[in-house]
Amino acid sequence: MSTLQSLAHFKTEIILLIGAFITLFSDSPKGSRFLAGTAALLTLTLAGVAAFTEASQQSLQLFGGFFTLDGATRFFRFGMILAAAASVLLGMTRGAIALSFFAESTALMLFLTFGLIVLCASGHFLTLLLAVEMVSLLSYLMTGFSPQNTRAREAALKYLLLGSFCSAFMLYGISLLFGLTGSLDFDSVRAAVQDGGQRTAAAASLLFILTGAGFKLSLFPFHFWAPDVYEAAPSPVAAYLTVAPKAAACAILIRLFSEVFPSMQTFGAEVLQTLCILTLLAASLLALAQTRVRRLIAYSSMAQAGYLLMGLSLFSREGLQAAFFYLAAYGAANLGVFAALTALSQRGTQDHLEDLTGAAWRNPFAAGCLTVFLLSLAGLPPLAGFLGKFWIFAAALKEGEVFLVVTAALTSMIGIFYYFKILRTLYFSDPLIALCAAPTPLPLRILLILLASAVTAAGLFPSWLLRAAESALR
Amino acid sequence: MTPVPESHYLIFSLILFSAGIFGALTRRNALGVLIALELMLNAVALNFVIFSRTAPEGSASGQVSAFFIIALAAAGAAAGLAIVLAVYRSRKSIQTDDTNLLKW
């Protein structure tokens, strides 16, 4: 499709870009979060409406094949917009992000959303590498975007150095693939990989490219940045980074294996499943030793990425559908965990587990929501996480991957243990310091109610989310 | 005079990339690591240019990619230096050994 025709189908992304610029300059002189926050939320609402009401449902190749608008793109685009809206609402809470940086950081979040959507939709390696770099650079900057916070800056430095190292490998892999196939377009590369006899070289470049995706998913050998970033970054940024880039990495993995390397799915499945087992074991064991809440959540989200990867690596319809369902459930629950922790945290504390001692008696509402989210992450019925995990395990058993399922079942038992460690601290201990009941601010309360009801509703009535996941596969 | 074969350039770009990996892994100074990462990106850009000579159809896409890589490297350096500067302002050091607030 030509550029001008494509623009008609590119409304959502254009709205996001324009809104990001407006948000950037809507810093109110009186120093309140209201103006920039409203601009960002309005942008995301408009973009969501534009995405939802889009007329055509068929698969389109926009901008001469650089941007693929298909079911998967639509599913991930809508999810990214929802996650961004949740993070902006979280950022509007006092103390979640510094006031003087609020407008800039919210605008960067909108730009990041744009980059992630383009990444999910890329149909050409040039789009892929540009989108990956856009997402990476914005993530590094947003991590360190906090005044007088040495820990956040240190996390940003580690993120930057490790991230650039991994993405250099990915770029090298893409350049090798270009050398092998003489093209960068997904369709021509697929044709060349299928015909060509140089399978070893193609496999090598695939491994290089997987390094980049593995880094974004924080899989085992590439995970060293994740706990630091999720612990030290401002909480809306951390919440967004645990969810949206992982979703985008899943989308790009699916796209690579279905559109570029369908001939190498067996090899890819072996690699991904090895990474998946290593990630699950490492994340669960390391999470047991944590004494800081956000660091524990970071390792738990690493383990969750392992379950997601398990669904993806089957390359079966059931596996992918279950993974999409699980991704949505994980996203809602993880955003909720960060929101509830923001509501429960006290000024001047450093997120130690002991700081939450007896917090349920201080703020029963936020603690109750946190319980729902943690139980869903642990995979207990009747919440959404349980169904997602169940279907992923069922799909894996159907493909005969018994070892994978046994490992995953074992690590989810360890998972239940460390999630209950948080819950025990919340409920079954007297508060160390008698504090007056801390009221939850209104935007945060709305956000918590929405996320908790989404997690519960998707667990009790899963059909709507399943239909959405199925439409992503079409 | 015979032209230099492509393999020579490829070996050179591989050496450049490996030098970048070595530097990124061994440097203790954050700026040193950033310079090493630039070397790796330059190897990628070089690869694109070499392969666009051998590519059967439209060599343009390889050369265009090389330009994009150069621009990306510049953007990465800008973001990287900003973060290094922020770290220096609060810690008065950019030695990677000194970044020890966050541990596993």
Coordinates of C-alpha atoms in Angstrom, one line a residue:
Chain A
M1 CA 0.0 0.0 0.0
S2 CA 1.3 3.4 -0.8
T3 CA 2.3 6.0 1.8
L4 CA -0.8 8.2 1.4
Q5 CA -3.2 5.3 1.5
S6 CA -1.4 3.9 4.5
L7 CA -1.9 7.1 6.5
A8 CA -5.6 6.4 6.7
H9 CA -4.8 3.2 8.7
F10 CA -2.1 4.9 10.8
K11 CA -4.4 7.1 12.8
T12 CA -3.7 5.6 16.2
E13 CA 0.0 6.1 15.9
I14 CA -0.3 9.6 14.5
I15 CA -2.6 10.6 17.4
L16 CA 0.0 9.1 19.9
L17 CA 2.8 11.1 18.3
I18 CA 0.9 14.4 18.3
G19 CA -0.3 13.8 21.8
A20 CA 3.2 13.1 23.0
F21 CA 4.4 16.5 21.7
I22 CA 1.4 18.2 23.3
T23 CA 2.1 16.5 26.6
L24 CA 5.8 17.4 26.4
F25 CA 4.9 21.1 26.4
S26 CA 1.9 21.0 28.8
D27 CA 4.1 21.5 31.8
S28 CA 1.9 23.7 34.0
P29 CA 3.6 26.7 35.6
K30 CA 1.8 26.2 38.9
G31 CA 3.4 22.8 39.3
S32 CA 0.6 20.4 39.2
R33 CA 0.4 17.0 37.5
F34 CA -3.2 17.7 36.3
L35 CA -2.5 19.4 32.9
A36 CA 0.1 17.0 31.5
G37 CA -1.6 14.0 33.0
T38 CA -5.0 14.9 31.4
A39 CA -3.3 15.6 28.0
A40 CA -1.6 12.2 28.1
L41 CA -4.8 10.3 29.2
L42 CA -6.9 12.2 26.5
T43 CA -4.3 11.2 23.9
L44 CA -4.4 7.6 25.0
T45 CA -8.2 7.5 25.0
L46 CA -8.4 9.0 21.5
A47 CA -5.7 6.5 20.3
G48 CA -7.6 3.7 21.9
V49 CA -10.9 4.7 20.3
A50 CA -9.2 5.1 16.9
A51 CA -7.7 1.6 17.3
F52 CA -10.9 0.1 18.5
T53 CA -13.2 1.5 15.8
E54 CA -10.9 0.7 12.9
A55 CA -13.0 -0.3 10.0
S56 CA -11.0 -3.0 8.2
Q57 CA -10.1 -6.2 10.0
Q58 CA -8.0 -7.8 7.3
S59 CA -4.2 -7.9 7.2
L60 CA -2.7 -4.9 5.6
Q61 CA 0.9 -4.1 4.5
L62 CA 1.3 -0.4 5.2
F63 CA 4.1 1.9 3.8
G64 CA 5.3 -0.6 1.2
G65 CA 5.6 -3.5 3.7
F66 CA 7.4 -1.7 6.5
F67 CA 4.4 -1.8 8.8
T68 CA 2.2 -4.9 9.1
L69 CA -1.2 -4.2 10.4
D70 CA -2.7 -7.6 11.3
G71 CA -4.6 -9.2 14.1
A72 CA -1.5 -9.5 16.3
T73 CA -0.6 -5.8 15.8
R74 CA -4.1 -4.8 16.7
F75 CA -4.1 -6.9 19.9
F76 CA -0.8 -5.7 21.1
R77 CA -1.5 -2.1 20.1
F78 CA -4.6 -2.0 22.2
G79 CA -2.8 -3.7 25.1
M80 CA 0.1 -1.2 24.9
I81 CA -2.3 1.7 25.0
L82 CA -4.1 0.3 28.1
A83 CA -0.9 -0.3 29.9
A84 CA 0.3 3.2 29.1
A85 CA -2.9 4.7 30.4
A86 CA -2.5 2.7 33.6
S87 CA 1.1 3.9 34.0
V88 CA 0.1 7.5 33.4
L89 CA -2.6 7.2 36.1
L90 CA -0.1 5.7 38.4
G91 CA 2.3 8.5 37.7
M92 CA -0.3 11.1 38.6
T93 CA -0.1 9.9 42.2
R94 CA 1.8 12.2 44.4
G95 CA 5.3 10.9 45.1
A96 CA 5.3 8.2 42.3
I97 CA 7.4 10.4 40.0
A98 CA 9.0 13.8 40.7
L99 CA 6.8 16.7 39.9
S100 CA 9.4 18.7 37.9
F101 CA 9.9 15.7 35.6
F102 CA 6.3 14.6 35.3
A103 CA 5.4 16.2 31.9
E104 CA 8.6 15.1 30.2
S105 CA 8.5 11.6 31.6
T106 CA 4.8 11.1 30.6
A107 CA 5.6 12.4 27.1
L108 CA 8.5 9.9 26.9
M109 CA 6.1 7.2 27.9
L110 CA 3.8 8.1 24.9
F111 CA 6.8 8.0 22.6
L112 CA 7.8 4.7 24.0
T113 CA 4.3 3.4 23.3
F114 CA 4.6 4.5 19.7
G115 CA 8.0 2.7 19.4
L116 CA 6.6 -0.5 20.9
I117 CA 3.6 -0.5 18.5
V118 CA 6.0 0.0 15.5
L119 CA 8.2 -2.8 16.9
C120 CA 5.2 -5.2 17.1
A121 CA 4.1 -4.3 13.6
S122 CA 7.5 -4.3 11.9
G123 CA 7.6 -6.1 8.5
H124 CA 11.1 -5.1 7.5
F125 CA 14.4 -5.5 9.4
L126 CA 15.0 -1.7 9.1
T127 CA 11.8 -1.0 10.9
L128 CA 12.7 -3.6 13.5
L129 CA 16.1 -2.2 14.3
L130 CA 14.9 1.4 14.4
A131 CA 12.0 0.5 16.7
V132 CA 14.2 -1.7 19.0
E133 CA 16.7 1.2 19.3
M134 CA 13.9 3.7 19.9
V135 CA 12.4 1.6 22.6
S136 CA 15.8 0.9 24.2
L137 CA 17.0 4.5 24.3
L138 CA 13.7 5.7 25.8
S139 CA 13.8 3.0 28.4
Y140 CA 17.3 3.8 29.5
L141 CA 16.5 7.5 29.8
M142 CA 13.2 7.0 31.6
T143 CA 14.9 4.7 34.1
G144 CA 17.3 7.4 35.2
F145 CA 14.7 10.1 35.0
S146 CA 14.5 11.0 38.6
P147 CA 16.2 13.9 40.5
Q148 CA 18.7 13.2 43.3
N149 CA 18.1 9.5 43.0
T150 CA 21.5 7.9 42.8
R151 CA 20.1 4.4 42.7
A152 CA 17.9 5.1 39.6
R153 CA 20.9 6.6 37.8
E154 CA 23.0 3.6 38.6
A155 CA 20.3 1.3 37.3
A156 CA 20.1 3.4 34.1
L157 CA 23.8 3.2 33.6
K158 CA 23.8 -0.6 33.9
Y159 CA 20.7 -0.9 31.7
L160 CA 22.4 1.3 29.1
L161 CA 25.7 -0.6 29.0
L162 CA 24.2 -4.1 29.0
G163 CA 21.3 -3.1 26.6
S164 CA 23.6 -1.5 24.0
F165 CA 25.9 -4.5 24.2
C166 CA 23.0 -6.9 23.5
S167 CA 21.5 -4.7 20.8
A168 CA 24.8 -4.5 19.0
F169 CA 24.8 -8.3 18.8
M170 CA 21.2 -8.1 17.4
L171 CA 22.3 -5.5 14.8
Y172 CA 25.3 -7.7 13.8
G173 CA 22.9 -10.6 13.3
I174 CA 20.7 -8.5 11.1
S175 CA 23.7 -7.4 9.0
L176 CA 24.8 -11.1 8.6
L177 CA 21.3 -12.0 7.6
F178 CA 21.4 -9.2 5.0
G179 CA 24.6 -10.7 3.7
L180 CA 23.1 -14.1 3.4
T181 CA 19.9 -13.2 1.7
G182 CA 20.6 -9.8 0.1
S183 CA 17.5 -8.3 1.4
L184 CA 16.0 -6.9 4.6
D185 CA 12.3 -7.4 3.8
F186 CA 10.7 -10.1 5.9
D187 CA 9.1 -11.9 2.9
S188 CA 12.3 -11.9 0.7
V189 CA 14.4 -13.0 3.6
R190 CA 12.0 -15.9 4.3
A191 CA 12.2 -17.0 0.7
A192 CA 16.0 -16.8 0.7
V193 CA 16.3 -18.7 4.0
Q194 CA 14.1 -21.5 2.8
D195 CA 15.9 -21.9 -0.6
G196 CA 19.4 -21.3 0.6
G197 CA 21.6 -24.1 1.7
Q198 CA 23.4 -22.0 4.3
R199 CA 21.4 -23.1 7.3
T200 CA 24.2 -22.9 9.8
A201 CA 24.9 -19.2 8.9
A202 CA 21.1 -18.4 9.1
A203 CA 20.9 -20.2 12.4
A204 CA 23.9 -18.1 13.7
S205 CA 22.3 -14.9 12.7
L206 CA 19.0 -16.0 14.2
L207 CA 20.8 -16.6 17.5
F208 CA 22.3 -13.1 17.3
I209 CA 18.8 -11.7 16.8
L210 CA 17.4 -13.8 19.7
T211 CA 19.9 -12.1 22.0
G212 CA 18.1 -8.8 21.5
A213 CA 14.7 -10.3 22.1
G214 CA 16.0 -12.3 25.1
F215 CA 17.3 -9.1 26.6
K216 CA 14.0 -7.4 26.3
L217 CA 12.2 -10.4 27.8
S218 CA 14.9 -10.5 30.6
L219 CA 15.6 -14.2 29.9
F220 CA 18.3 -16.0 31.9
P221 CA 21.7 -15.1 30.6
F222 CA 20.5 -11.6 29.7
H223 CA 18.6 -10.7 32.9
F224 CA 21.2 -8.9 34.9
W225 CA 19.7 -5.5 34.3
A226 CA 16.1 -6.4 35.2
P227 CA 16.1 -6.5 39.0
D228 CA 18.2 -3.2 39.2
V229 CA 15.9 -1.4 36.8
Y230 CA 12.6 -2.6 38.3
E231 CA 13.8 -1.8 41.8
A232 CA 15.2 1.7 41.3
A233 CA 13.2 3.2 38.4
P234 CA 10.3 5.5 39.3
S235 CA 7.3 3.2 39.9
P236 CA 5.2 4.1 36.9
V237 CA 8.2 3.6 34.6
A238 CA 9.1 0.3 36.3
A239 CA 5.5 -0.9 36.0
Y240 CA 5.4 0.0 32.3
L241 CA 8.8 -1.6 31.6
T242 CA 7.9 -4.9 33.2
V243 CA 4.9 -5.2 30.9
A244 CA 5.0 -3.4 27.6
P245 CA 8.5 -4.2 26.3
K246 CA 8.0 -7.9 27.2
A247 CA 4.8 -7.9 25.2
A248 CA 6.6 -6.3 22.3
A249 CA 9.4 -8.9 22.5
C250 CA 6.8 -11.7 22.5
A251 CA 5.2 -10.1 19.4
I252 CA 8.4 -9.8 17.6
L253 CA 9.4 -13.4 18.4
I254 CA 6.2 -14.7 17.0
R255 CA 6.5 -12.6 13.9
L256 CA 10.1 -13.6 13.3
F257 CA 9.3 -17.3 13.6
S258 CA 6.1 -17.2 11.6
E259 CA 7.2 -14.7 8.8
V260 CA 11.0 -15.0 8.5
F261 CA 12.2 -18.3 9.9
P262 CA 9.2 -20.8 9.6
S263 CA 11.8 -23.3 8.2
M264 CA 13.7 -23.1 11.5
Q265 CA 11.0 -23.5 14.0
T266 CA 12.3 -26.8 15.4
F267 CA 15.7 -25.3 16.0
G268 CA 14.1 -22.2 17.5
A269 CA 11.8 -24.2 19.8
E270 CA 14.9 -26.0 21.2
V271 CA 16.7 -22.8 21.9
L272 CA 13.7 -21.0 23.4
Q273 CA 12.8 -24.0 25.6
T274 CA 16.3 -24.2 26.9
L275 CA 16.2 -20.5 27.7
C276 CA 12.8 -20.9 29.2
I277 CA 13.9 -23.7 31.7
L278 CA 17.0 -21.8 32.7
T279 CA 15.0 -18.6 33.2
L280 CA 12.3 -20.3 35.3
L281 CA 14.8 -22.0 37.6
A282 CA 17.1 -19.0 38.0
A283 CA 14.3 -16.5 38.6
S284 CA 12.5 -18.7 41.1
L285 CA 15.6 -19.5 43.1
L286 CA 16.9 -16.0 43.1
A287 CA 13.5 -14.6 44.1
L288 CA 13.5 -16.7 47.3
A289 CA 16.5 -14.8 48.6
Q290 CA 15.2 -11.3 48.2
T291 CA 14.4 -9.0 51.0
R292 CA 13.3 -6.0 49.0
V293 CA 9.7 -6.1 47.6
R294 CA 10.3 -4.5 44.2
R295 CA 13.4 -6.7 43.6
L296 CA 11.3 -9.8 44.5
I297 CA 8.6 -8.6 42.0
A298 CA 11.4 -8.1 39.4
Y299 CA 12.5 -11.8 39.7
S300 CA 8.9 -12.9 39.7
S301 CA 8.3 -11.0 36.5
M302 CA 11.3 -12.8 35.1
A303 CA 9.7 -16.1 35.9
Q304 CA 6.5 -14.9 34.4
A305 CA 8.4 -14.2 31.2
G306 CA 9.5 -17.8 31.3
Y307 CA 5.9 -19.1 31.4
L308 CA 5.1 -16.8 28.5
L309 CA 8.0 -18.1 26.5
M310 CA 6.9 -21.6 27.2
G311 CA 3.6 -20.9 25.5
L312 CA 5.3 -19.2 22.6
S313 CA 8.0 -21.9 22.0
L314 CA 5.4 -24.5 21.2
F315 CA 4.5 -22.7 18.0
S316 CA 1.0 -24.3 18.2
R317 CA -2.2 -22.4 17.9
E318 CA -3.3 -23.4 21.5
G319 CA 0.1 -22.4 22.9
L320 CA 0.0 -19.0 21.3
Q321 CA -3.6 -18.3 22.3
A322 CA -2.8 -19.4 25.9
A323 CA 0.3 -17.2 25.9
F324 CA -1.6 -14.2 24.7
F325 CA -4.2 -14.7 27.4
Y326 CA -1.5 -15.1 30.0
L327 CA 0.3 -12.0 28.7
A328 CA -2.9 -9.9 29.3
A329 CA -3.4 -11.4 32.7
Y330 CA 0.2 -10.9 33.7
G331 CA 0.2 -7.3 32.4
A332 CA -2.9 -6.3 34.4
A333 CA -1.7 -8.1 37.6
N334 CA 1.9 -6.7 37.4
L335 CA 0.7 -3.1 36.8
G336 CA -1.6 -3.6 39.7
V337 CA 1.2 -4.8 42.0
F338 CA 3.2 -1.7 41.3
A339 CA 0.1 0.5 41.8
A340 CA -0.7 -1.2 45.1
L341 CA 2.9 -1.0 46.3
T342 CA 2.9 2.8 45.5
A343 CA -0.3 3.1 47.7
L344 CA 1.3 1.1 50.5
S345 CA 4.7 2.6 50.5
Q346 CA 5.7 5.2 53.1
R347 CA 7.8 8.2 52.6
G348 CA 11.5 7.6 53.3
T349 CA 11.4 3.8 53.2
Q350 CA 13.4 1.8 50.8
D351 CA 10.9 -0.9 49.8
H352 CA 12.2 -3.5 52.3
L353 CA 9.8 -6.3 52.9
E354 CA 9.7 -5.4 56.6
D355 CA 8.3 -2.0 55.7
L356 CA 5.1 -3.7 54.6
T357 CA 4.7 -5.4 58.0
G358 CA 1.1 -5.2 59.0
A359 CA 0.3 -2.8 56.1
A360 CA -3.1 -4.5 55.6
W361 CA -4.2 -2.9 58.9
R362 CA -3.0 0.5 57.7
N363 CA -4.5 0.4 54.2
P364 CA -6.9 -2.6 53.9
F365 CA -8.1 -1.5 50.4
A366 CA -4.7 -1.4 48.7
A367 CA -3.6 -4.5 50.6
G368 CA -6.7 -6.4 49.4
C369 CA -6.0 -5.4 45.8
L370 CA -2.3 -6.4 46.2
T371 CA -3.5 -9.8 47.4
V372 CA -5.7 -10.3 44.3
F373 CA -2.8 -9.4 42.0
L374 CA -0.3 -11.6 43.8
L375 CA -2.6 -14.6 43.8
S376 CA -3.2 -14.1 40.1
L377 CA 0.6 -14.0 39.5
A378 CA 1.0 -17.1 41.6
G379 CA -1.6 -18.8 39.4
L380 CA -4.3 -19.7 41.9
P381 CA -8.0 -20.1 40.9
P382 CA -10.4 -18.3 40.2
L383 CA -8.1 -15.6 38.9
A384 CA -6.9 -14.9 35.4
G385 CA -3.3 -16.1 36.0
F386 CA -4.5 -19.5 36.9
L387 CA -6.4 -20.1 33.6
G388 CA -3.5 -18.7 31.5
K389 CA -1.0 -21.0 33.2
F390 CA -3.3 -23.9 33.0
W391 CA -3.9 -23.5 29.3
I392 CA -0.1 -23.0 28.7
F393 CA 0.7 -26.3 30.6
A394 CA -2.1 -28.1 28.7
A395 CA -0.8 -26.9 25.4
A396 CA 2.7 -28.0 26.3
L397 CA 1.5 -31.4 27.4
K398 CA -0.4 -31.8 24.1
E399 CA 2.9 -31.2 22.3
G400 CA 4.6 -33.8 24.5
E401 CA 6.9 -31.4 26.3
V402 CA 6.7 -33.3 29.7
F403 CA 10.1 -32.1 31.0
L404 CA 9.2 -28.5 30.4
V405 CA 5.8 -28.8 32.2
V406 CA 7.4 -30.6 35.2
T407 CA 10.0 -27.8 35.5
A408 CA 7.3 -25.1 35.2
A409 CA 5.0 -26.8 37.7
L410 CA 8.0 -27.0 40.1
T411 CA 8.9 -23.4 39.7
S412 CA 5.3 -22.2 40.1
M413 CA 5.2 -24.0 43.5
I414 CA 8.3 -22.1 44.5
G415 CA 6.4 -19.0 43.2
I416 CA 3.5 -19.6 45.5
F417 CA 6.0 -19.7 48.3
Y418 CA 7.5 -16.3 47.7
Y419 CA 4.2 -14.6 46.8
F420 CA 2.9 -15.9 50.1
K421 CA 5.9 -14.5 51.9
I422 CA 4.7 -11.0 50.9
L423 CA 1.1 -11.8 51.9
R424 CA 2.2 -13.1 55.3
T425 CA 4.1 -9.9 55.9
L426 CA 1.0 -7.9 54.9
Y427 CA -1.5 -9.7 57.1
F428 CA -0.1 -11.9 59.8
S429 CA 2.0 -9.5 61.8
D430 CA 1.4 -6.5 63.9
P431 CA 2.4 -3.2 62.5
L432 CA 5.8 -2.1 63.7
I433 CA 4.9 1.5 63.9
A434 CA 1.4 2.6 64.7
L435 CA 0.5 4.8 61.8
C436 CA -2.8 6.5 61.0
A437 CA -4.7 5.0 58.1
A438 CA -3.1 6.3 54.9
P439 CA -5.9 7.3 52.4
T440 CA -5.3 6.2 48.8
P441 CA -5.5 9.1 46.3
L442 CA -8.4 9.0 43.8
P443 CA -6.5 8.2 40.5
L444 CA -4.7 5.4 42.2
R445 CA -8.0 4.1 43.7
I446 CA -9.7 4.1 40.3
L447 CA -6.7 2.3 38.8
L448 CA -6.6 -0.4 41.5
I449 CA -10.3 -1.1 41.2
L450 CA -10.2 -1.3 37.4
L451 CA -7.1 -3.6 37.4
A452 CA -8.4 -5.9 40.2
S453 CA -11.8 -6.3 38.5
A454 CA -10.1 -7.0 35.2
V455 CA -8.0 -9.8 36.8
T456 CA -11.0 -11.3 38.5
A457 CA -13.4 -10.9 35.5
A458 CA -10.9 -12.5 33.1
G459 CA -10.6 -15.4 35.6
L460 CA -14.3 -15.9 36.1
F461 CA -15.5 -15.1 32.5
P462 CA -12.5 -15.7 30.3
S463 CA -14.4 -15.9 27.0
W464 CA -14.0 -12.2 26.0
L465 CA -10.3 -12.3 26.5
L466 CA -10.0 -15.6 24.8
R467 CA -11.8 -14.2 21.8
A468 CA -9.4 -11.2 21.7
A469 CA -6.5 -13.6 21.9
E470 CA -7.9 -15.7 19.1
S471 CA -8.4 -12.6 16.9
A472 CA -4.7 -11.9 17.4
L473 CA -3.8 -15.2 15.7
R474 CA -6.0 -14.6 12.7
Chain B
M1 CA 45.0 -4.0 -10.4
T2 CA 42.7 -6.6 -8.8
P3 CA 40.0 -5.3 -6.4
V4 CA 40.2 -6.3 -2.8
P5 CA 37.9 -9.3 -2.2
E6 CA 34.9 -9.0 0.1
S7 CA 36.2 -11.5 2.5
H8 CA 39.0 -9.2 3.5
Y9 CA 36.6 -6.5 4.5
L10 CA 34.5 -9.1 6.4
I11 CA 37.4 -10.3 8.4
F12 CA 38.3 -6.7 9.2
S13 CA 34.7 -6.0 10.4
L14 CA 34.8 -9.2 12.5
I15 CA 38.0 -8.0 14.1
L16 CA 36.5 -4.7 14.8
F17 CA 33.4 -6.3 16.3
S18 CA 35.6 -8.6 18.5
A19 CA 37.7 -5.6 19.6
G20 CA 34.4 -3.9 20.6
I21 CA 33.3 -7.0 22.6
F22 CA 36.7 -7.2 24.3
G23 CA 36.7 -3.5 25.2
A24 CA 33.1 -3.6 26.5
L25 CA 33.9 -6.6 28.7
T26 CA 37.2 -5.4 30.1
R27 CA 37.0 -1.6 30.4
R28 CA 36.4 -0.3 33.9
N29 CA 35.5 3.2 32.8
A30 CA 31.9 3.7 31.6
L31 CA 33.2 6.0 28.8
G32 CA 35.6 3.3 27.7
V33 CA 32.7 0.9 27.5
L34 CA 30.7 3.4 25.4
I35 CA 33.6 3.8 23.0
A36 CA 33.8 0.0 22.7
L37 CA 30.1 -0.2 21.9
E38 CA 30.6 2.4 19.2
L39 CA 33.2 0.1 17.7
M40 CA 30.7 -2.8 17.6
L41 CA 28.1 -0.6 15.8
N42 CA 30.8 0.5 13.3
A43 CA 31.5 -3.1 12.5
V44 CA 27.7 -3.5 11.8
A45 CA 27.7 -0.5 9.5
L46 CA 30.7 -1.8 7.7
N47 CA 29.0 -5.2 7.3
F48 CA 26.0 -3.5 5.7
V49 CA 28.2 -1.6 3.2
I50 CA 30.2 -4.7 2.2
F51 CA 27.1 -6.8 1.8
S52 CA 25.4 -4.2 -0.3
R53 CA 28.2 -4.7 -2.8
T54 CA 27.4 -8.4 -3.1
A55 CA 23.7 -8.2 -2.8
P56 CA 21.9 -9.3 -6.0
E57 CA 19.0 -6.8 -5.9
G58 CA 19.0 -3.1 -4.9
S59 CA 22.2 -2.5 -3.1
A60 CA 20.5 0.6 -1.8
S61 CA 18.9 -1.0 1.2
G62 CA 22.3 -2.0 2.7
Q63 CA 23.8 1.4 2.2
V64 CA 20.7 3.1 3.6
S65 CA 20.9 0.8 6.6
A66 CA 24.5 1.8 7.1
F67 CA 23.4 5.5 7.4
F68 CA 20.7 4.5 9.8
I69 CA 23.2 2.7 12.0
I70 CA 25.4 5.7 12.0
A71 CA 22.5 7.9 13.2
L72 CA 21.5 5.3 15.8
A73 CA 25.1 5.2 17.1
A74 CA 25.0 9.0 17.5
A75 CA 21.6 8.9 19.3
G76 CA 22.9 6.1 21.5
A77 CA 26.0 8.1 22.3
A78 CA 23.9 11.2 23.2
A79 CA 21.7 9.2 25.6
G80 CA 24.7 7.3 27.0
L81 CA 26.7 10.4 27.7
A82 CA 23.6 12.0 29.4
I83 CA 23.3 9.0 31.7
V84 CA 27.0 8.9 32.4
L85 CA 27.0 12.6 33.2
A86 CA 24.0 12.1 35.6
V87 CA 25.8 9.3 37.3
Y88 CA 29.0 11.4 37.6
R89 CA 27.1 14.3 39.2
S90 CA 25.7 12.1 42.0
R91 CA 28.6 9.7 42.5
K92 CA 31.7 11.7 41.3
S93 CA 32.9 8.6 39.6
I94 CA 32.2 6.8 36.3
Q95 CA 34.2 3.7 37.1
T96 CA 31.8 0.7 36.7
D97 CA 33.3 -0.9 39.8
D98 CA 31.9 1.9 41.9
T99 CA 28.3 1.3 40.8
N100 CA 27.6 -1.0 43.7
L101 CA 24.3 0.3 45.3
L102 CA 22.2 -2.3 43.6
K103 CA 23.2 -5.9 44.2
W104 CA 21.7 -9.1 42.9

